[in-house]
């Protein structure tokens, strides 16, 4: 059996979990209960166990530190800059997800002393190189939401078009051209119209729902969703 005669890097996983609340894009952070960076806020994550699949490790760490489970994780990027971790040569594989905050009750455990949602526009100082990792995830999210209708997952089953507009503005962190946005969304045919809003003092809107089955069917045919 061949053995290496030089040090080898350790491997970790980190999770960037986004959600939207009160028209603000938020990210899930944990407060570290151990050194290094004890007491600092960081992305959920930790070391990969021997024989453990990377995504399996990400899911395990996410659940252990925040109690969040059953989310679709997408691999983001591998970060391996020397010196990124004071414990030694550590390479991390980052995963990200977009979830509905109402579906997840967070609770810190294991080596996390706290877990909380933070608005990405008002973040504490982050441990390790997690600020850089988060910025890469934000760039990916904002690019992806322009060509895939992932934002619909954050809305209730029936929603007003104004809720959809505010959702996209929260993620993109910039105002959208509402007339052009509505035209492009309606042109896709992915919204099913429902009843008109009732019992409100302002102008009533119509409720819509996202036709996921139609989207999956169109996607197989090469459908492109662009804003």
Coordinates of N, CA and C in Angstrom, one line a residue:
X1 N 0.8 -1.2 0.0 CA 0.0 0.0 0.0 C 0.9 1.2 0.0
X2 N 0.6 2.1 -0.9 CA 1.4 3.4 -1.0 C 1.0 4.4 0.0
X3 N 2.0 4.9 0.7 CA 1.7 6.0 1.7 C 2.4 7.3 1.3
X4 N 1.7 8.4 1.5 CA 2.2 9.7 1.2 C 3.2 10.1 2.3
X5 N 4.3 10.8 1.9 CA 5.3 11.2 2.9 C 5.3 12.7 3.2
X6 N 4.2 13.3 2.8 CA 4.0 14.7 3.0 C 2.6 15.0 3.6
X7 N 2.5 16.1 4.3 CA 1.2 16.4 4.9 C 0.1 16.6 3.9
X8 N -1.1 16.2 4.3 CA -2.3 16.3 3.4 C -3.3 17.2 4.0
X9 N -4.0 18.0 3.1 CA -5.0 18.9 3.6 C -6.3 18.2 4.2
X10 N -6.9 18.9 5.2 CA -8.2 18.4 5.7 C -9.3 18.9 4.8
X11 N -10.5 18.3 4.9 CA -11.6 18.6 4.1 C -12.8 19.0 4.9
X12 N -13.5 20.1 4.7 CA -14.7 20.5 5.3 C -15.8 20.8 4.3
X13 N -17.0 21.0 4.8 CA -18.1 21.5 4.0 C -18.7 22.7 4.7
X14 N -19.3 23.6 4.0 CA -20.0 24.8 4.5 C -21.3 24.9 3.8
X15 N -22.3 25.4 4.5 CA -23.7 25.5 3.9 C -24.1 27.0 4.0
X16 N -24.5 27.5 2.8 CA -25.1 28.8 2.7 C -26.6 28.7 2.5
X17 N -27.4 28.9 3.5 CA -28.9 28.7 3.4 C -29.5 30.1 3.4
X18 N -30.2 30.4 2.2 CA -30.9 31.7 2.0 C -32.4 31.5 2.3
X19 N -33.0 32.6 2.7 CA -34.4 32.7 2.8 C -34.8 34.1 2.7
X20 N -36.1 34.4 2.5 CA -36.6 35.7 2.5 C -37.7 35.9 3.5
X21 N -37.6 37.0 4.3 CA -38.5 37.4 5.3 C -38.7 38.9 5.4
X22 N -40.0 39.3 5.4 CA -40.3 40.8 5.4 C -39.5 41.5 4.3
X23 N -39.6 40.9 3.1 CA -39.0 41.5 1.9 C -37.4 41.7 2.1
X24 N -36.8 40.9 2.9 CA -35.4 40.9 3.1 C -34.8 39.6 2.8
X25 N -33.7 39.6 2.0 CA -32.9 38.3 1.8 C -32.1 38.0 3.1
X26 N -32.2 36.8 3.6 CA -31.5 36.5 4.8 C -30.7 35.2 4.6
X27 N -29.7 35.1 5.5 CA -28.8 33.9 5.4 C -28.7 33.3 6.9
X28 N -28.7 32.0 6.9 CA -28.6 31.3 8.2 C -27.2 31.2 8.7
X29 N -26.9 31.7 9.9 CA -25.6 31.7 10.5 C -25.6 31.0 11.9
X30 N -24.4 30.5 12.3 CA -24.3 29.9 13.6 C -23.2 30.6 14.3
X31 N -23.4 30.7 15.7 CA -22.3 31.3 16.5 C -21.4 30.1 17.0
X32 N -20.1 30.2 16.7 CA -19.2 29.2 17.1 C -19.1 29.0 18.6
X33 N -19.1 27.8 19.0 CA -19.0 27.5 20.5 C -17.6 27.1 20.8
X34 N -16.7 26.9 19.8 CA -15.4 26.4 20.1 C -14.4 27.2 19.3
X35 N -13.1 27.2 19.7 CA -12.0 27.8 18.9 C -11.8 27.0 17.7
X36 N -11.3 27.6 16.6 CA -11.0 29.0 16.5 C -12.2 29.9 16.3
X37 N -12.1 31.1 16.5 CA -13.2 32.1 16.3 C -14.4 31.8 17.2
X38 N -14.1 31.3 18.5 CA -15.2 31.1 19.4 C -16.0 32.4 19.7
X39 N -17.3 32.3 19.6 CA -18.2 33.4 19.8 C -18.5 34.2 18.5
X40 N -17.7 33.9 17.4 CA -18.0 34.6 16.1 C -19.1 33.9 15.3
X41 N -19.7 34.6 14.4 CA -20.7 34.1 13.6 C -20.1 33.5 12.3
X42 N -20.6 32.4 11.8 CA -20.1 31.7 10.7 C -21.2 30.9 10.0
X43 N -20.8 30.4 8.8 CA -21.7 29.5 8.1 C -21.8 28.1 8.7
X44 N -22.9 27.5 8.7 CA -22.9 26.1 9.3 C -22.0 25.2 8.5
X45 N -21.3 24.3 9.2 CA -20.4 23.4 8.4 C -19.4 22.7 9.4
X46 N -18.6 21.9 8.8 CA -17.6 21.2 9.6 C -16.8 20.2 8.8
X47 N -16.0 19.4 9.5 CA -15.2 18.4 8.8 C -15.9 17.2 8.3
X48 N -15.5 16.7 7.1 CA -16.0 15.5 6.5 C -15.5 14.3 7.1
X49 N -16.3 13.4 7.5 CA -15.9 12.1 8.1 C -15.3 11.2 7.1
X50 N -14.5 10.3 7.6 CA -13.9 9.2 6.7 C -15.1 8.4 6.1
X51 N -15.1 8.2 4.8 CA -16.1 7.3 4.2 C -17.4 8.1 4.0
X52 N -17.4 9.4 4.3 CA -18.7 10.1 4.1 C -18.7 10.9 2.8
X53 N -19.9 10.8 2.1 CA -20.1 11.6 0.9 C -20.1 13.1 1.3
X54 N -19.7 13.9 0.3 CA -19.6 15.3 0.6 C -21.0 15.9 0.9
X55 N -22.0 15.6 0.1 CA -23.3 16.2 0.3 C -23.9 15.6 1.6
X56 N -23.6 14.4 1.9 CA -24.1 13.7 3.1 C -23.5 14.5 4.3
X57 N -22.2 14.8 4.2 CA -21.5 15.6 5.3 C -22.2 17.0 5.5
X58 N -22.5 17.6 4.4 CA -23.1 19.0 4.4 C -24.5 18.9 5.1
X59 N -25.2 17.9 4.8 CA -26.6 17.7 5.4 C -26.4 17.4 6.9
X60 N -25.5 16.6 7.2 CA -25.3 16.2 8.6 C -24.9 17.4 9.4
X61 N -23.9 18.2 9.0 CA -23.5 19.4 9.7 C -24.6 20.4 9.8
X62 N -25.3 20.6 8.7 CA -26.4 21.5 8.7 C -27.5 21.2 9.8
X63 N -27.8 19.9 9.8 CA -28.9 19.5 10.8 C -28.3 19.5 12.2
X64 N -27.1 19.1 12.4 CA -26.5 19.0 13.7 C -26.4 20.5 14.3
X65 N -26.0 21.4 13.5 CA -25.8 22.8 14.1 C -27.0 23.7 14.0
X66 N -28.0 23.4 13.2 CA -29.1 24.3 13.1 C -30.5 23.6 13.1
X67 N -30.5 22.3 13.1 CA -31.8 21.5 13.0 C -32.5 21.6 11.7
X68 N -31.9 22.3 10.7 CA -32.5 22.4 9.4 C -32.2 21.1 8.6
X69 N -33.2 20.5 8.0 CA -33.1 19.3 7.3 C -34.0 19.3 6.0
X70 N -33.8 18.2 5.2 CA -34.7 18.0 4.0 C -34.7 19.3 3.1
X71 N -33.5 19.8 2.8 CA -33.5 20.9 1.8 C -32.6 20.4 0.6
X72 N -32.9 21.1 -0.5 CA -32.2 20.7 -1.7 C -30.9 21.5 -1.7
X73 N -29.7 20.8 -1.6 CA -28.4 21.5 -1.6 C -27.8 21.4 -3.0
X74 N -27.2 22.5 -3.4 CA -26.5 22.6 -4.7 C -25.1 22.9 -4.4
X75 N -24.2 22.2 -5.0 CA -22.7 22.5 -4.8 C -22.4 23.8 -5.4
X76 N -21.7 24.6 -4.7 CA -21.4 26.0 -5.1 C -20.0 26.1 -5.7
X77 N -19.0 25.8 -4.8 CA -17.6 26.0 -5.2 C -16.7 25.4 -4.2
X78 N -15.4 25.2 -4.6 CA -14.4 24.7 -3.6 C -13.5 25.8 -3.3
X79 N -13.2 26.0 -2.0 CA -12.4 27.1 -1.6 C -11.2 26.5 -0.9
X80 N -10.0 26.8 -1.4 CA -8.8 26.1 -0.9 C -7.6 27.1 -0.7
X81 N -7.8 28.3 -0.5 CA -6.7 29.3 -0.4 C -5.9 28.9 0.9
X82 N -4.6 28.8 0.7 CA -3.8 28.5 1.9 C -3.9 29.6 3.0
X83 N -4.0 29.2 4.2 CA -4.2 30.2 5.3 C -5.6 30.6 5.6
X84 N -6.6 30.0 4.9 CA -8.0 30.3 5.1 C -8.5 29.8 6.5
X85 N -7.8 28.9 7.1 CA -8.2 28.3 8.3 C -7.0 28.2 9.3
X86 N -7.1 28.8 10.4 CA -5.9 28.8 11.3 C -5.6 27.4 11.9
X87 N -6.4 26.4 11.7 CA -6.1 25.1 12.2 C -5.2 24.3 11.3
X88 N -4.9 24.9 10.1 CA -4.0 24.2 9.2 C -4.5 24.3 7.8
X89 N -4.0 23.4 6.9 CA -4.3 23.4 5.5 C -5.7 22.7 5.3
X90 N -6.7 23.5 5.2 CA -8.1 23.0 5.1 C -8.8 23.5 3.8
X91 N -9.3 22.6 3.1 CA -10.1 22.9 1.9 C -11.6 22.7 2.2
X92 N -12.4 23.6 1.7 CA -13.8 23.4 2.0 C -14.6 23.4 0.7
X93 N -15.7 22.6 0.7 CA -16.6 22.5 -0.4 C -17.9 23.1 0.1
X94 N -18.4 24.2 -0.6 CA -19.5 24.9 -0.2 C -20.8 24.5 -0.9
X95 N -21.9 24.4 -0.2 CA -23.2 24.1 -0.8 C -24.2 25.3 -0.4
X96 N -25.1 25.5 -1.3 CA -26.1 26.5 -1.0 C -27.5 26.1 -1.3
X97 N -28.5 26.7 -0.6 CA -29.9 26.4 -0.8 C -30.8 27.6 -0.6
X98 N -32.0 27.6 -1.2 CA -32.9 28.6 -1.0 C -34.2 28.0 -0.3
X99 N -34.5 28.4 0.9 CA -35.6 27.8 1.6 C -36.7 28.8 2.0
X100 N -37.8 28.2 2.4 CA -38.9 29.0 3.0 C -38.7 29.0 4.5
X101 N -38.4 30.2 5.1 CA -38.1 30.3 6.5 C -39.2 29.6 7.4
X102 N -40.5 29.8 6.9 CA -41.6 29.3 7.7 C -41.6 27.8 7.9
X103 N -40.8 27.1 7.0 CA -40.8 25.6 7.0 C -39.8 25.0 7.9
X104 N -38.9 25.9 8.5 CA -37.8 25.4 9.3 C -37.7 26.1 10.6
X105 N -37.7 25.3 11.7 CA -37.5 25.9 13.0 C -36.0 25.6 13.4
X106 N -35.3 26.7 13.5 CA -33.8 26.5 13.8 C -33.5 26.3 15.3
X107 N -32.5 25.5 15.6 CA -32.1 25.3 16.9 C -30.6 24.9 16.9
X108 N -29.8 25.6 17.6 CA -28.4 25.3 17.6 C -28.1 24.1 18.5
X109 N -27.1 23.3 18.1 CA -26.6 22.2 18.9 C -25.2 21.9 18.5
X110 N -24.6 20.8 19.0 CA -23.2 20.4 18.8 C -22.3 21.5 19.2
X111 N -21.4 21.9 18.2 CA -20.4 23.0 18.5 C -20.9 24.4 18.2
X112 N -22.2 24.5 17.9 CA -22.8 25.8 17.7 C -23.5 26.3 18.9
X113 N -23.2 27.5 19.4 CA -23.9 28.0 20.6 C -25.2 28.7 20.3
X114 N -25.3 29.1 19.1 CA -26.6 29.8 18.7 C -26.7 29.7 17.1
X115 N -27.9 29.9 16.7 CA -28.2 29.9 15.2 C -29.3 30.9 15.0
X116 N -29.1 31.7 13.9 CA -30.1 32.8 13.7 C -30.0 33.2 12.2
X117 N -31.1 33.8 11.8 CA -31.2 34.4 10.4 C -30.7 35.8 10.4
X118 N -29.9 36.2 9.5 CA -29.4 37.6 9.4 C -29.7 38.1 8.0
X119 N -30.1 39.4 7.9 CA -30.3 40.0 6.6 C -28.9 40.2 6.0
X120 N -28.8 39.8 4.7 CA -27.5 39.9 4.1 C -27.0 41.4 3.9
X121 N -27.9 42.3 4.1 CA -27.5 43.7 4.1 C -27.0 44.2 5.4
X122 N -27.1 43.4 6.4 CA -26.6 43.8 7.8 C -26.1 42.6 8.5
X123 N -24.9 42.2 8.1 CA -24.3 41.0 8.6 C -23.2 41.3 9.7
X124 N -23.0 40.4 10.7 CA -21.9 40.6 11.6 C -20.6 40.2 10.9
X125 N -19.5 40.4 11.5 CA -18.2 40.0 11.0 C -18.2 38.4 11.0
X126 N -17.8 37.8 9.9 CA -17.8 36.3 9.8 C -16.5 35.7 10.0
X127 N -16.5 34.5 10.6 CA -15.2 33.8 10.8 C -14.6 33.2 9.5
X128 N -13.4 32.8 9.6 CA -12.7 32.2 8.5 C -12.8 33.1 7.2
X129 N -13.0 32.5 6.1 CA -13.2 33.3 4.8 C -14.7 33.3 4.4
X130 N -15.6 33.1 5.4 CA -17.0 32.9 5.1 C -17.6 34.1 4.5
X131 N -17.1 35.3 4.6 CA -17.6 36.5 3.9 C -17.4 36.3 2.4
X132 N -16.3 35.8 2.0 CA -16.0 35.6 0.6 C -16.9 34.5 0.1
X133 N -17.0 33.4 0.8 CA -17.9 32.3 0.4 C -19.3 32.8 0.2
X134 N -19.8 33.6 1.1 CA -21.2 34.1 1.1 C -21.3 35.0 -0.2
X135 N -20.3 35.8 -0.5 CA -20.4 36.7 -1.7 C -20.5 35.9 -3.0
X136 N -19.7 34.8 -3.0 CA -19.8 34.0 -4.2 C -21.2 33.3 -4.3
X137 N -21.7 32.9 -3.2 CA -23.1 32.3 -3.2 C -24.1 33.3 -3.6
X138 N -24.0 34.6 -3.1 CA -24.9 35.6 -3.5 C -24.9 35.9 -5.0
X139 N -23.7 35.9 -5.6 CA -23.5 36.1 -7.0 C -24.2 35.0 -7.8
X140 N -24.0 33.7 -7.3 CA -24.6 32.6 -8.0 C -26.1 32.7 -7.9
X141 N -26.7 33.0 -6.7 CA -28.1 33.1 -6.5 C -28.7 34.1 -7.4
X142 N -28.1 35.3 -7.4 CA -28.7 36.4 -8.2 C -28.6 36.1 -9.7
X143 N -27.6 35.4 -10.1 CA -27.5 35.0 -11.5 C -28.5 33.9 -11.9
X144 N -28.7 33.0 -11.0 CA -29.6 31.8 -11.2 C -31.0 32.2 -11.2
X145 N -31.4 33.2 -10.4 CA -32.8 33.6 -10.3 C -33.3 34.3 -11.6
X146 N -32.4 34.7 -12.4 CA -32.7 35.4 -13.6 C -33.0 34.4 -14.8
X147 N -32.6 33.2 -14.6 CA -32.8 32.2 -15.7 C -33.5 30.9 -15.2
X148 N -33.8 30.8 -13.9 CA -34.6 29.7 -13.4 C -35.6 30.2 -12.4
X149 N -36.8 29.8 -12.4 CA -37.8 30.4 -11.5 C -37.7 29.8 -10.1
X150 N -36.6 29.9 -9.5 CA -36.4 29.3 -8.2 C -37.1 30.1 -7.1
X151 N -37.3 31.4 -7.4 CA -38.0 32.2 -6.4 C -39.3 31.8 -6.0
X152 N -40.1 31.0 -6.8 CA -41.4 30.6 -6.5 C -41.5 29.7 -5.3
X153 N -40.3 29.1 -5.0 CA -40.3 28.1 -3.8 C -40.4 28.9 -2.5
X154 N -40.2 30.2 -2.5 CA -40.3 31.0 -1.3 C -41.6 31.6 -1.0
X155 N -42.5 31.4 -1.9 CA -43.9 32.0 -1.8 C -44.9 31.0 -1.3
X156 N -46.0 31.5 -0.8 CA -47.1 30.6 -0.4 C -47.7 29.9 -1.7
X157 N -48.5 28.9 -1.5 CA -49.0 28.2 -2.6 C -49.8 29.2 -3.6
X158 N -50.5 30.1 -3.0 CA -51.2 31.2 -3.7 C -50.6 32.5 -3.3
X159 N -50.3 33.3 -4.3 CA -49.6 34.6 -3.9 C -50.1 35.7 -4.9
X160 N -49.9 36.9 -4.4 CA -50.2 38.1 -5.3 C -49.0 38.4 -6.1
X161 N -49.2 39.0 -7.3 CA -48.1 39.3 -8.2 C -47.1 40.3 -7.5
X162 N -47.7 41.2 -6.6 CA -46.8 42.1 -5.9 C -45.9 41.4 -5.0
X163 N -46.3 40.2 -4.4 CA -45.4 39.5 -3.6 C -44.2 38.9 -4.4
X164 N -44.5 38.5 -5.6 CA -43.5 37.9 -6.5 C -42.5 39.0 -6.8
X165 N -43.0 40.2 -7.1 CA -42.1 41.4 -7.4 C -41.2 41.7 -6.2
X166 N -41.8 41.8 -5.0 CA -41.0 42.1 -3.9 C -40.0 41.0 -3.5
X167 N -40.3 39.8 -3.8 CA -39.4 38.7 -3.6 C -38.1 38.9 -4.5
X168 N -38.3 39.1 -5.8 CA -37.2 39.3 -6.7 C -36.4 40.5 -6.3
X169 N -37.0 41.6 -5.9 CA -36.3 42.8 -5.5 C -35.5 42.5 -4.2
X170 N -36.0 41.7 -3.3 CA -35.3 41.4 -2.1 C -34.0 40.5 -2.4
X171 N -34.1 39.6 -3.4 CA -33.0 38.8 -3.7 C -31.9 39.6 -4.6
X172 N -32.4 40.3 -5.5 CA -31.5 41.1 -6.4 C -31.0 42.4 -5.7
X173 N -31.6 42.8 -4.6 CA -31.2 44.0 -3.9 C -31.2 45.2 -4.8
X174 N -32.2 45.3 -5.7 CA -32.4 46.4 -6.5 C -33.8 46.4 -7.1
X175 N -34.3 47.6 -7.4 CA -35.7 47.7 -7.9 C -35.8 47.1 -9.3
X176 N -36.9 46.5 -9.6 CA -37.1 45.9 -11.0 C -38.1 46.8 -11.8
X177 N -38.0 46.7 -13.1 CA -38.9 47.4 -14.0 C -40.2 46.5 -13.9
X178 N -41.2 47.0 -13.1 CA -42.3 46.1 -12.8 C -43.2 45.8 -14.1
X179 N -43.3 46.8 -15.0 CA -44.1 46.5 -16.2 C -43.4 45.5 -17.0
X180 N -42.1 45.6 -17.2 CA -41.4 44.6 -18.0 C -41.3 43.3 -17.3
X181 N -41.2 43.3 -16.0 CA -41.1 42.0 -15.2 C -42.4 41.3 -15.4
X182 N -43.5 42.0 -15.2 CA -44.8 41.3 -15.3 C -45.0 40.7 -16.7
X183 N -44.7 41.5 -17.7 CA -44.8 41.0 -19.1 C -44.1 39.7 -19.3
X184 N -42.8 39.7 -18.9 CA -42.0 38.5 -19.1 C -42.5 37.3 -18.3
X185 N -42.9 37.5 -17.1 CA -43.4 36.4 -16.3 C -44.7 35.8 -16.8
X186 N -45.6 36.7 -17.2 CA -46.9 36.2 -17.7 C -46.7 35.5 -19.1
X187 N -45.7 36.0 -19.8 CA -45.5 35.4 -21.2 C -45.0 33.9 -21.1
X188 N -44.4 33.6 -19.9 CA -43.9 32.2 -19.8 C -45.1 31.2 -19.7
X189 N -46.3 31.7 -19.2 CA -47.4 30.8 -19.0 C -47.3 29.9 -17.8
X190 N -46.4 30.2 -16.9 CA -46.1 29.4 -15.7 C -47.0 29.7 -14.5
X191 N -47.8 30.8 -14.7 CA -48.6 31.2 -13.6 C -50.1 30.8 -13.8
X192 N -50.7 30.2 -12.8 CA -52.2 29.9 -12.9 C -52.9 30.9 -12.2
X193 N -53.9 31.6 -12.8 CA -54.7 32.6 -12.2 C -55.8 32.0 -11.3
X194 N -56.0 32.7 -10.1 CA -57.1 32.2 -9.2 C -58.0 33.4 -8.8
X195 N -58.6 33.4 -7.7 CA -59.6 34.3 -7.3 C -59.0 35.7 -7.0
X196 N -59.8 36.7 -7.1 CA -59.5 38.1 -6.7 C -59.4 38.2 -5.2
X197 N -58.4 39.0 -4.7 CA -58.3 39.3 -3.3 C -59.6 40.0 -2.8
X198 N -60.0 39.6 -1.6 CA -61.2 40.2 -1.0 C -60.9 40.9 0.4
X199 N -61.7 41.8 0.8 CA -61.7 42.4 2.1 C -60.5 43.2 2.4
X200 N -60.0 43.9 1.4 CA -58.8 44.8 1.6 C -59.2 46.2 1.3
X201 N -58.7 47.2 2.0 CA -59.1 48.6 1.7 C -58.4 49.2 0.5
X202 N -57.4 48.6 0.0 CA -56.7 49.1 -1.2 C -57.1 48.3 -2.4
X203 N -56.4 48.6 -3.6 CA -56.8 48.0 -4.8 C -56.6 46.5 -4.7
X204 N -57.6 45.7 -5.1 CA -57.5 44.3 -5.0 C -56.7 43.7 -6.1
X205 N -55.9 42.7 -5.7 CA -55.1 42.0 -6.7 C -55.6 40.5 -6.9
X206 N -55.1 39.9 -7.9 CA -55.5 38.5 -8.2 C -54.4 37.6 -7.6
X207 N -54.9 36.4 -7.1 CA -53.9 35.4 -6.6 C -53.5 34.5 -7.8
X208 N -52.2 34.1 -7.7 CA -51.7 33.2 -8.7 C -51.0 32.0 -8.0
X209 N -50.7 31.0 -8.7 CA -49.9 29.9 -8.2 C -48.9 29.5 -9.4
X210 N -47.8 28.9 -9.0 CA -46.8 28.5 -9.9 C -47.1 27.1 -10.4
X211 N -47.1 26.9 -11.8 CA -47.4 25.6 -12.4 C -46.1 24.9 -12.5
X212 N -45.6 24.2 -11.5 CA -44.4 23.5 -11.5 C -44.3 22.3 -12.5
X213 N -45.4 21.6 -12.7 CA -45.4 20.5 -13.6 C -45.2 21.0 -15.0
X214 N -45.8 22.1 -15.4 CA -45.6 22.7 -16.7 C -44.2 23.2 -16.9
X215 N -43.6 23.7 -15.8 CA -42.2 24.2 -15.9 C -41.3 23.0 -16.2
X216 N -41.5 21.9 -15.4 CA -40.6 20.7 -15.6 C -40.8 20.1 -17.0
X217 N -42.0 20.2 -17.5 CA -42.2 19.7 -18.9 C -41.5 20.6 -19.9
X218 N -41.7 21.9 -19.7 CA -41.0 22.8 -20.7 C -39.5 22.7 -20.6
X219 N -39.0 22.5 -19.4 CA -37.6 22.4 -19.2 C -36.9 21.3 -19.9
X220 N -37.7 20.2 -20.0 CA -37.2 19.0 -20.8 C -37.1 19.4 -22.3
X221 N -37.9 20.3 -22.7 CA -37.9 20.7 -24.1 C -36.9 21.8 -24.4
X222 N -36.1 22.2 -23.4 CA -35.1 23.3 -23.6 C -35.6 24.7 -23.3
X223 N -36.7 24.8 -22.5 CA -37.2 26.1 -22.1 C -36.2 26.9 -21.3
X224 N -36.1 28.2 -21.7 CA -35.2 29.1 -21.0 C -36.0 30.2 -20.3
X225 N -35.8 30.4 -19.1 CA -36.5 31.4 -18.3 C -35.5 32.6 -18.1
X226 N -35.8 33.7 -18.7 CA -34.9 34.8 -18.6 C -35.6 36.1 -18.2
X227 N -35.0 36.9 -17.4 CA -35.5 38.2 -17.0 C -34.6 39.3 -17.5

